[in-house]
GROMACS .gro file of C-alpha atoms in nm:
model
  279
    1MET     CA    1   0.855  -3.213  -0.578
    2ALA     CA    2   0.570  -2.966  -0.528
    3SER     CA    3   0.346  -3.019  -0.228
    4SER     CA    4  -0.013  -3.139  -0.276
    5ARG     CA    5  -0.133  -2.934   0.023
    6ARG     CA    6  -0.366  -2.645  -0.052
    7GLY     CA    7  -0.203  -2.312   0.015
    8LEU     CA    8  -0.287  -1.943   0.041
    9LEU     CA    9  -0.012  -1.683   0.007
   10VAL     CA   10  -0.073  -1.329   0.128
   11ILE     CA   11   0.198  -1.074   0.052
   12GLY     CA   12   0.165  -0.784   0.293
   13ALA     CA   13   0.052  -0.887   0.640
   14GLY     CA   14  -0.094  -0.556   0.755
   15GLY     CA   15  -0.462  -0.470   0.800
   16MET     CA   16  -0.600  -0.586   0.465
   17GLY     CA   17  -0.361  -0.877   0.437
   18LEU     CA   18  -0.446  -1.004   0.783
   19ALA     CA   19  -0.821  -0.977   0.717
   20ILE     CA   20  -0.782  -1.165   0.388
   21ALA     CA   21  -0.571  -1.438   0.548
   22ARG     CA   22  -0.827  -1.483   0.824
   23ARG     CA   23  -1.117  -1.495   0.577
   24LEU     CA   24  -0.958  -1.738   0.330
   25GLY     CA   25  -0.716  -1.938   0.541
   26ALA     CA   26  -0.932  -2.209   0.697
   27GLY     CA   27  -0.837  -2.560   0.591
   28GLN     CA   28  -0.517  -2.470   0.411
   29LEU     CA   29  -0.162  -2.363   0.482
   30VAL     CA   30  -0.142  -1.984   0.511
   31ILE     CA   31   0.188  -1.835   0.400
   32LEU     CA   32   0.241  -1.474   0.505
   33ALA     CA   33   0.511  -1.252   0.357
   34ASP     CA   34   0.604  -0.898   0.454
   35CYS     CA   35   0.905  -0.667   0.465
   36SER     CA   36   0.864  -0.624   0.841
   37GLN     CA   37   0.944  -0.905   1.083
   38LYS     CA   38   0.741  -0.727   1.350
   39VAL     CA   39   0.430  -0.714   1.130
   40LEU     CA   40   0.479  -1.078   1.027
   41ASP     CA   41   0.516  -1.198   1.385
   42SER     CA   42   0.207  -1.008   1.499
   43ALA     CA   43  -0.010  -1.133   1.212
   44ALA     CA   44   0.113  -1.491   1.246
   45SER     CA   45   0.049  -1.493   1.620
   46SER     CA   46  -0.305  -1.361   1.574
   47LEU     CA   47  -0.387  -1.620   1.308
   48ARG     CA   48  -0.233  -1.908   1.502
   49ASP     CA   49  -0.446  -1.809   1.800
   50ASP     CA   50  -0.747  -1.858   1.570
   51GLY     CA   51  -0.629  -2.207   1.474
   52HIS     CA   52  -0.467  -2.135   1.138
   53GLU     CA   53  -0.148  -2.309   1.028
   54ILE     CA   54   0.105  -2.044   0.932
   55GLU     CA   55   0.440  -2.014   0.757
   56THR     CA   56   0.615  -1.679   0.721
   57GLN     CA   57   0.888  -1.527   0.509
   58ILE     CA   58   1.042  -1.184   0.479
   59VAL     CA   59   1.013  -1.033   0.131
   60ASP     CA   60   1.109  -0.709  -0.040
   61VAL     CA   61   0.871  -0.685  -0.334
   62SER     CA   62   1.088  -0.422  -0.504
   63SER     CA   63   1.357  -0.691  -0.548
   64TYR     CA   64   1.283  -0.958  -0.808
   65GLU     CA   65   1.533  -1.192  -0.644
   66SER     CA   66   1.350  -1.161  -0.311
   67VAL     CA   67   1.011  -1.223  -0.473
   68GLU     CA   68   1.146  -1.516  -0.673
   69ASN     CA   69   1.283  -1.670  -0.353
   70LEU     CA   70   0.940  -1.631  -0.195
   71ALA     CA   71   0.777  -1.796  -0.496
   72LYS     CA   72   1.011  -2.095  -0.468
   73PHE     CA   73   0.953  -2.124  -0.093
   74ALA     CA   74   0.575  -2.091  -0.113
   75SER     CA   75   0.528  -2.327  -0.408
   76GLY     CA   76   0.744  -2.585  -0.233
   77ALA     CA   77   0.539  -2.561   0.086
   78ALA     CA   78   0.193  -2.591  -0.073
   79ARG     CA   79  -0.007  -2.596  -0.392
   80LEU     CA   80  -0.073  -2.225  -0.434
   81ASN     CA   81  -0.442  -2.205  -0.516
   82THR     CA   82  -0.455  -1.839  -0.419
   83VAL     CA   83  -0.199  -1.557  -0.417
   84ILE     CA   84  -0.298  -1.214  -0.286
   85ASN     CA   85  -0.062  -0.918  -0.319
   86THR     CA   86  -0.150  -0.641  -0.073
   87ALA     CA   87   0.205  -0.503  -0.041
   88GLY     CA   88   0.230  -0.131  -0.091
   89ILE     CA   89   0.308   0.206   0.062
   90SER     CA   90   0.099   0.522   0.058
   91PRO     CA   91   0.209   0.878  -0.035
   92GLY     CA   92   0.286   0.971   0.324
   93MET     CA   93   0.512   0.669   0.373
   94GLY     CA   94   0.785   0.735   0.119
   95THR     CA   95   0.930   0.929  -0.172
   96ALA     CA   96   0.806   0.901  -0.528
   97ARG     CA   97   1.098   0.668  -0.603
   98LYS     CA   98   1.010   0.436  -0.316
   99ILE     CA   99   0.643   0.432  -0.414
  100TYR     CA  100   0.726   0.338  -0.772
  101GLU     CA  101   0.966   0.068  -0.653
  102VAL     CA  102   0.721  -0.094  -0.412
  103ASP     CA  103   0.378  -0.023  -0.560
  104LEU     CA  104   0.457  -0.049  -0.933
  105LEU     CA  105   0.771  -0.258  -0.977
  106GLY     CA  106   0.665  -0.476  -0.684
  107THR     CA  107   0.347  -0.576  -0.865
  108ALA     CA  108   0.538  -0.658  -1.183
  109ASN     CA  109   0.783  -0.869  -0.983
  110VAL     CA  110   0.500  -1.062  -0.817
  111ILE     CA  111   0.326  -1.131  -1.148
  112ASP     CA  112   0.642  -1.247  -1.323
  113ALA     CA  113   0.767  -1.466  -1.038
  114PHE     CA  114   0.438  -1.629  -0.941
  115LEU     CA  115   0.310  -1.708  -1.288
  116GLU     CA  116   0.612  -1.936  -1.309
  117VAL     CA  117   0.499  -2.148  -1.013
  118MET     CA  118   0.120  -2.121  -0.976
  119PRO     CA  119  -0.081  -2.426  -1.085
  120SER     CA  120  -0.365  -2.434  -1.335
  121GLY     CA  121  -0.694  -2.323  -1.180
  122SER     CA  122  -0.534  -2.082  -0.935
  123SER     CA  123  -0.597  -1.711  -0.884
  124LEU     CA  124  -0.377  -1.406  -0.828
  125THR     CA  125  -0.537  -1.087  -0.696
  126SER     CA  126  -0.346  -0.762  -0.652
  127ILE     CA  127  -0.467  -0.474  -0.438
  128ALA     CA  128  -0.457  -0.149  -0.634
  129SER     CA  129  -0.640   0.173  -0.533
  130ILE     CA  130  -0.896   0.423  -0.653
  131ALA     CA  131  -0.599   0.662  -0.670
  132GLY     CA  132  -0.522   0.506  -1.007
  133HIS     CA  133  -0.868   0.601  -1.134
  134LEU     CA  134  -0.830   0.957  -1.007
  135VAL     CA  135  -0.511   1.045  -1.202
  136GLN     CA  136  -0.632   0.962  -1.552
  137LYS     CA  137  -0.557   1.309  -1.691
  138ALA     CA  138  -0.190   1.255  -1.601
  139ILE     CA  139  -0.164   0.923  -1.789
  140SER     CA  140  -0.114   0.936  -2.165
  141PRO     CA  141  -0.190   0.633  -2.385
  142GLU     CA  142   0.185   0.593  -2.436
  143LEU     CA  143   0.254   0.591  -2.062
  144GLU     CA  144  -0.030   0.348  -2.000
  145LYS     CA  145   0.113   0.107  -2.258
  146HIS     CA  146   0.455   0.137  -2.095
  147LEU     CA  147   0.310   0.060  -1.752
  148ALA     CA  148   0.125  -0.240  -1.891
  149ILE     CA  149   0.381  -0.421  -2.105
  150SER     CA  150   0.734  -0.286  -2.069
  151PRO     CA  151   0.987  -0.535  -1.928
  152ARG     CA  152   1.010  -0.500  -1.552
  153GLU     CA  153   1.376  -0.395  -1.583
  154GLN     CA  154   1.263  -0.089  -1.782
  155LEU     CA  155   0.943  -0.015  -1.594
  156LEU     CA  156   1.073   0.281  -1.392
  157GLY     CA  157   1.258   0.435  -1.686
  158HIS     CA  158   0.974   0.634  -1.844
  159ASP     CA  159   1.004   1.014  -1.835
  160ALA     CA  160   0.658   1.048  -1.680
  161THR     CA  161   0.752   0.831  -1.382
  162ASP     CA  162   0.940   1.114  -1.215
  163LEU     CA  163   1.132   0.941  -0.936
  164GLY     CA  164   1.199   1.275  -0.768
  165GLY     CA  165   0.850   1.416  -0.811
  166SER     CA  166   0.523   1.422  -0.619
  167SER     CA  167   0.459   1.117  -0.404
  168GLU     CA  168   0.083   1.167  -0.444
  169LEU     CA  169   0.103   1.158  -0.825
  170ALA     CA  170   0.349   0.868  -0.811
  171TYR     CA  171   0.102   0.672  -0.599
  172GLY     CA  172  -0.180   0.724  -0.847
  173ILE     CA  173   0.033   0.635  -1.150
  174ALA     CA  174   0.175   0.330  -0.973
  175LYS     CA  175  -0.171   0.206  -0.879
  176TRP     CA  176  -0.301   0.251  -1.234
  177GLY     CA  177   0.009   0.059  -1.336
  178ASN     CA  178  -0.104  -0.224  -1.106
  179ILE     CA  179  -0.436  -0.240  -1.286
  180VAL     CA  180  -0.310  -0.233  -1.645
  181ARG     CA  181  -0.015  -0.462  -1.563
  182VAL     CA  182  -0.256  -0.726  -1.438
  183GLN     CA  183  -0.480  -0.678  -1.741
  184ALA     CA  184  -0.186  -0.722  -1.977
  185ALA     CA  185  -0.074  -1.033  -1.788
  186VAL     CA  186  -0.390  -1.231  -1.861
  187ARG     CA  187  -0.225  -1.369  -2.176
  188GLN     CA  188   0.061  -1.500  -1.962
  189GLY     CA  189  -0.195  -1.637  -1.721
  190GLN     CA  190  -0.384  -1.806  -2.004
  191LYS     CA  191  -0.082  -2.025  -2.078
  192LYS     CA  192  -0.073  -2.139  -1.715
  193GLY     CA  193  -0.446  -2.151  -1.642
  194VAL     CA  194  -0.417  -1.871  -1.384
  195ARG     CA  195  -0.673  -1.592  -1.339
  196LEU     CA  196  -0.553  -1.241  -1.246
  197ASN     CA  197  -0.762  -0.952  -1.113
  198THR     CA  198  -0.725  -0.632  -0.916
  199VAL     CA  199  -0.922  -0.469  -0.637
  200SER     CA  200  -0.920  -0.089  -0.603
  201PRO     CA  201  -1.021   0.016  -0.251
  202GLY     CA  202  -1.117   0.365  -0.146
  203VAL     CA  203  -1.067   0.486   0.210
  204ILE     CA  204  -1.035   0.170   0.419
  205MET     CA  205  -0.971   0.218   0.790
  206THR     CA  206  -0.638   0.042   0.841
  207ALA     CA  207  -0.313   0.141   1.011
  208MET     CA  208  -0.189   0.270   0.674
  209ILE     CA  209  -0.481   0.511   0.627
  210ARG     CA  210  -0.444   0.631   0.985
  211GLU     CA  211  -0.085   0.725   0.902
  212GLU     CA  212  -0.200   0.892   0.581
  213LEU     CA  213  -0.445   1.104   0.781
  214LYS     CA  214  -0.138   1.263   0.942
  215SER     CA  215   0.012   1.353   0.602
  216GLU     CA  216  -0.049   1.643   0.364
  217LEU     CA  217  -0.339   1.447   0.214
  218GLY     CA  218  -0.503   1.404   0.554
  219ASP     CA  219  -0.743   1.696   0.526
  220GLN     CA  220  -0.857   1.584   0.179
  221ILE     CA  221  -0.918   1.230   0.302
  222ARG     CA  222  -1.116   1.352   0.605
  223LYS     CA  223  -1.326   1.568   0.373
  224MET     CA  224  -1.370   1.284   0.125
  225ILE     CA  225  -1.532   1.041   0.370
  226PRO     CA  226  -1.856   1.236   0.437
  227GLU     CA  227  -1.879   1.340   0.069
  228THR     CA  228  -1.876   0.978  -0.051
  229PRO     CA  229  -2.224   0.853  -0.154
  230ILE     CA  230  -2.194   0.593   0.121
  231PRO     CA  231  -2.054   0.842   0.373
  232ARG     CA  232  -1.814   0.632   0.576
  233ALA     CA  233  -1.478   0.461   0.552
  234GLY     CA  234  -1.468   0.096   0.457
  235CYS     CA  235  -1.318  -0.179   0.669
  236ALA     CA  236  -1.062  -0.445   0.585
  237ASP     CA  237  -1.320  -0.722   0.622
  238GLU     CA  238  -1.515  -0.575   0.329
  239ILE     CA  239  -1.205  -0.600   0.110
  240ALA     CA  240  -1.154  -0.957   0.230
  241SER     CA  241  -1.510  -1.047   0.129
  242LEU     CA  242  -1.453  -0.924  -0.227
  243VAL     CA  243  -1.115  -1.098  -0.251
  244ALA     CA  244  -1.273  -1.420  -0.125
  245PHE     CA  245  -1.529  -1.403  -0.405
  246LEU     CA  246  -1.266  -1.333  -0.671
  247SER     CA  247  -1.051  -1.620  -0.548
  248GLY     CA  248  -1.330  -1.876  -0.545
  249PRO     CA  249  -1.524  -2.088  -0.795
  250ASP     CA  250  -1.808  -1.837  -0.832
  251ALA     CA  251  -1.558  -1.605  -1.005
  252ALA     CA  252  -1.424  -1.868  -1.245
  253PHE     CA  253  -1.504  -1.653  -1.552
  254ILE     CA  254  -1.370  -1.327  -1.406
  255ASN     CA  255  -1.024  -1.248  -1.539
  256GLY     CA  256  -0.836  -0.923  -1.601
  257ALA     CA  257  -1.097  -0.718  -1.415
  258ASP     CA  258  -1.061  -0.434  -1.167
  259PHE     CA  259  -1.317  -0.404  -0.889
  260VAL     CA  260  -1.366  -0.062  -0.730
  261ILE     CA  261  -1.483  -0.081  -0.368
  262ASP     CA  262  -1.509   0.274  -0.241
  263GLY     CA  263  -1.867   0.354  -0.145
  264GLY     CA  264  -1.924   0.530  -0.477
  265ALA     CA  265  -1.643   0.786  -0.448
  266THR     CA  266  -1.493   0.720  -0.790
  267ALA     CA  267  -1.829   0.710  -0.966
  268ALA     CA  268  -1.934   1.037  -0.804
  269SER     CA  269  -1.610   1.203  -0.913
  270ARG     CA  270  -1.671   1.128  -1.282
  271PHE     CA  271  -1.960   1.367  -1.327
  272SER     CA  272  -1.905   1.621  -1.050
  273ASN     CA  273  -1.613   1.774  -0.866
  274PRO     CA  274  -1.344   1.515  -0.783
  275ILE     CA  275  -1.369   1.392  -0.426
  276LEU     CA  276  -0.990   1.363  -0.397
  277GLU     CA  277  -0.734   1.567  -0.595
  278LEU     CA  278  -0.405   1.390  -0.670
  279VAL     CA  279  -0.305   1.581  -0.985
   0.00000   0.00000   0.00000
């Protein structure tokens, strides 16, 4: 029998995930999931010190079986009012294959598994990236449709998703896949009474972006920050504020939307030189 307790699930317990859990977790059971036991333990300890009640579980989002097991565990522990998927890796953290498996297939796995268990009136938000908006010339209408609606078992089989190619391009395609996959899933969500949205951050100062600053993209990212109309990096708390809005009653009519939060970087790139080149 499903629990009547209110619950928040955050997949990915790093910088953004931790900020979101802290912002939204008061008064409900917080379930954290991550592929790293070390990251999970650190995040759980920090939140418990703040008075939050925490459960944790290891998950590999690239494995549907692992995500399905998480969905069963989480929905048995609490009534999942809110699910936030922040799991992902950046170009400097893995090969194109790994990025597609985690960032693209992982999102599809989360959508498919959690729409089976989330109650009516709940909300699922997935963290995408402005990288998806910056690779549009590499995404044909046919590829976009494939990213949006192909069965998850076939998702990585498109010729344009070159598993041995550029990790930077893979990241952008995967993140656009996040956005259109969520948009396509609103019909599934309609049947369950679940809203789905995405958030596309720009440069947000987390441990992940600090690692990316050491990669081949590091110089471009450093150059991008002062050229952004709001010339600074964002912080994880700003992402948490937007996610809190999207997860709450004030956003009850928002569904299938993508929210760019990047200080104006994407908008500025539309009508002038791109701030960040991924293609």
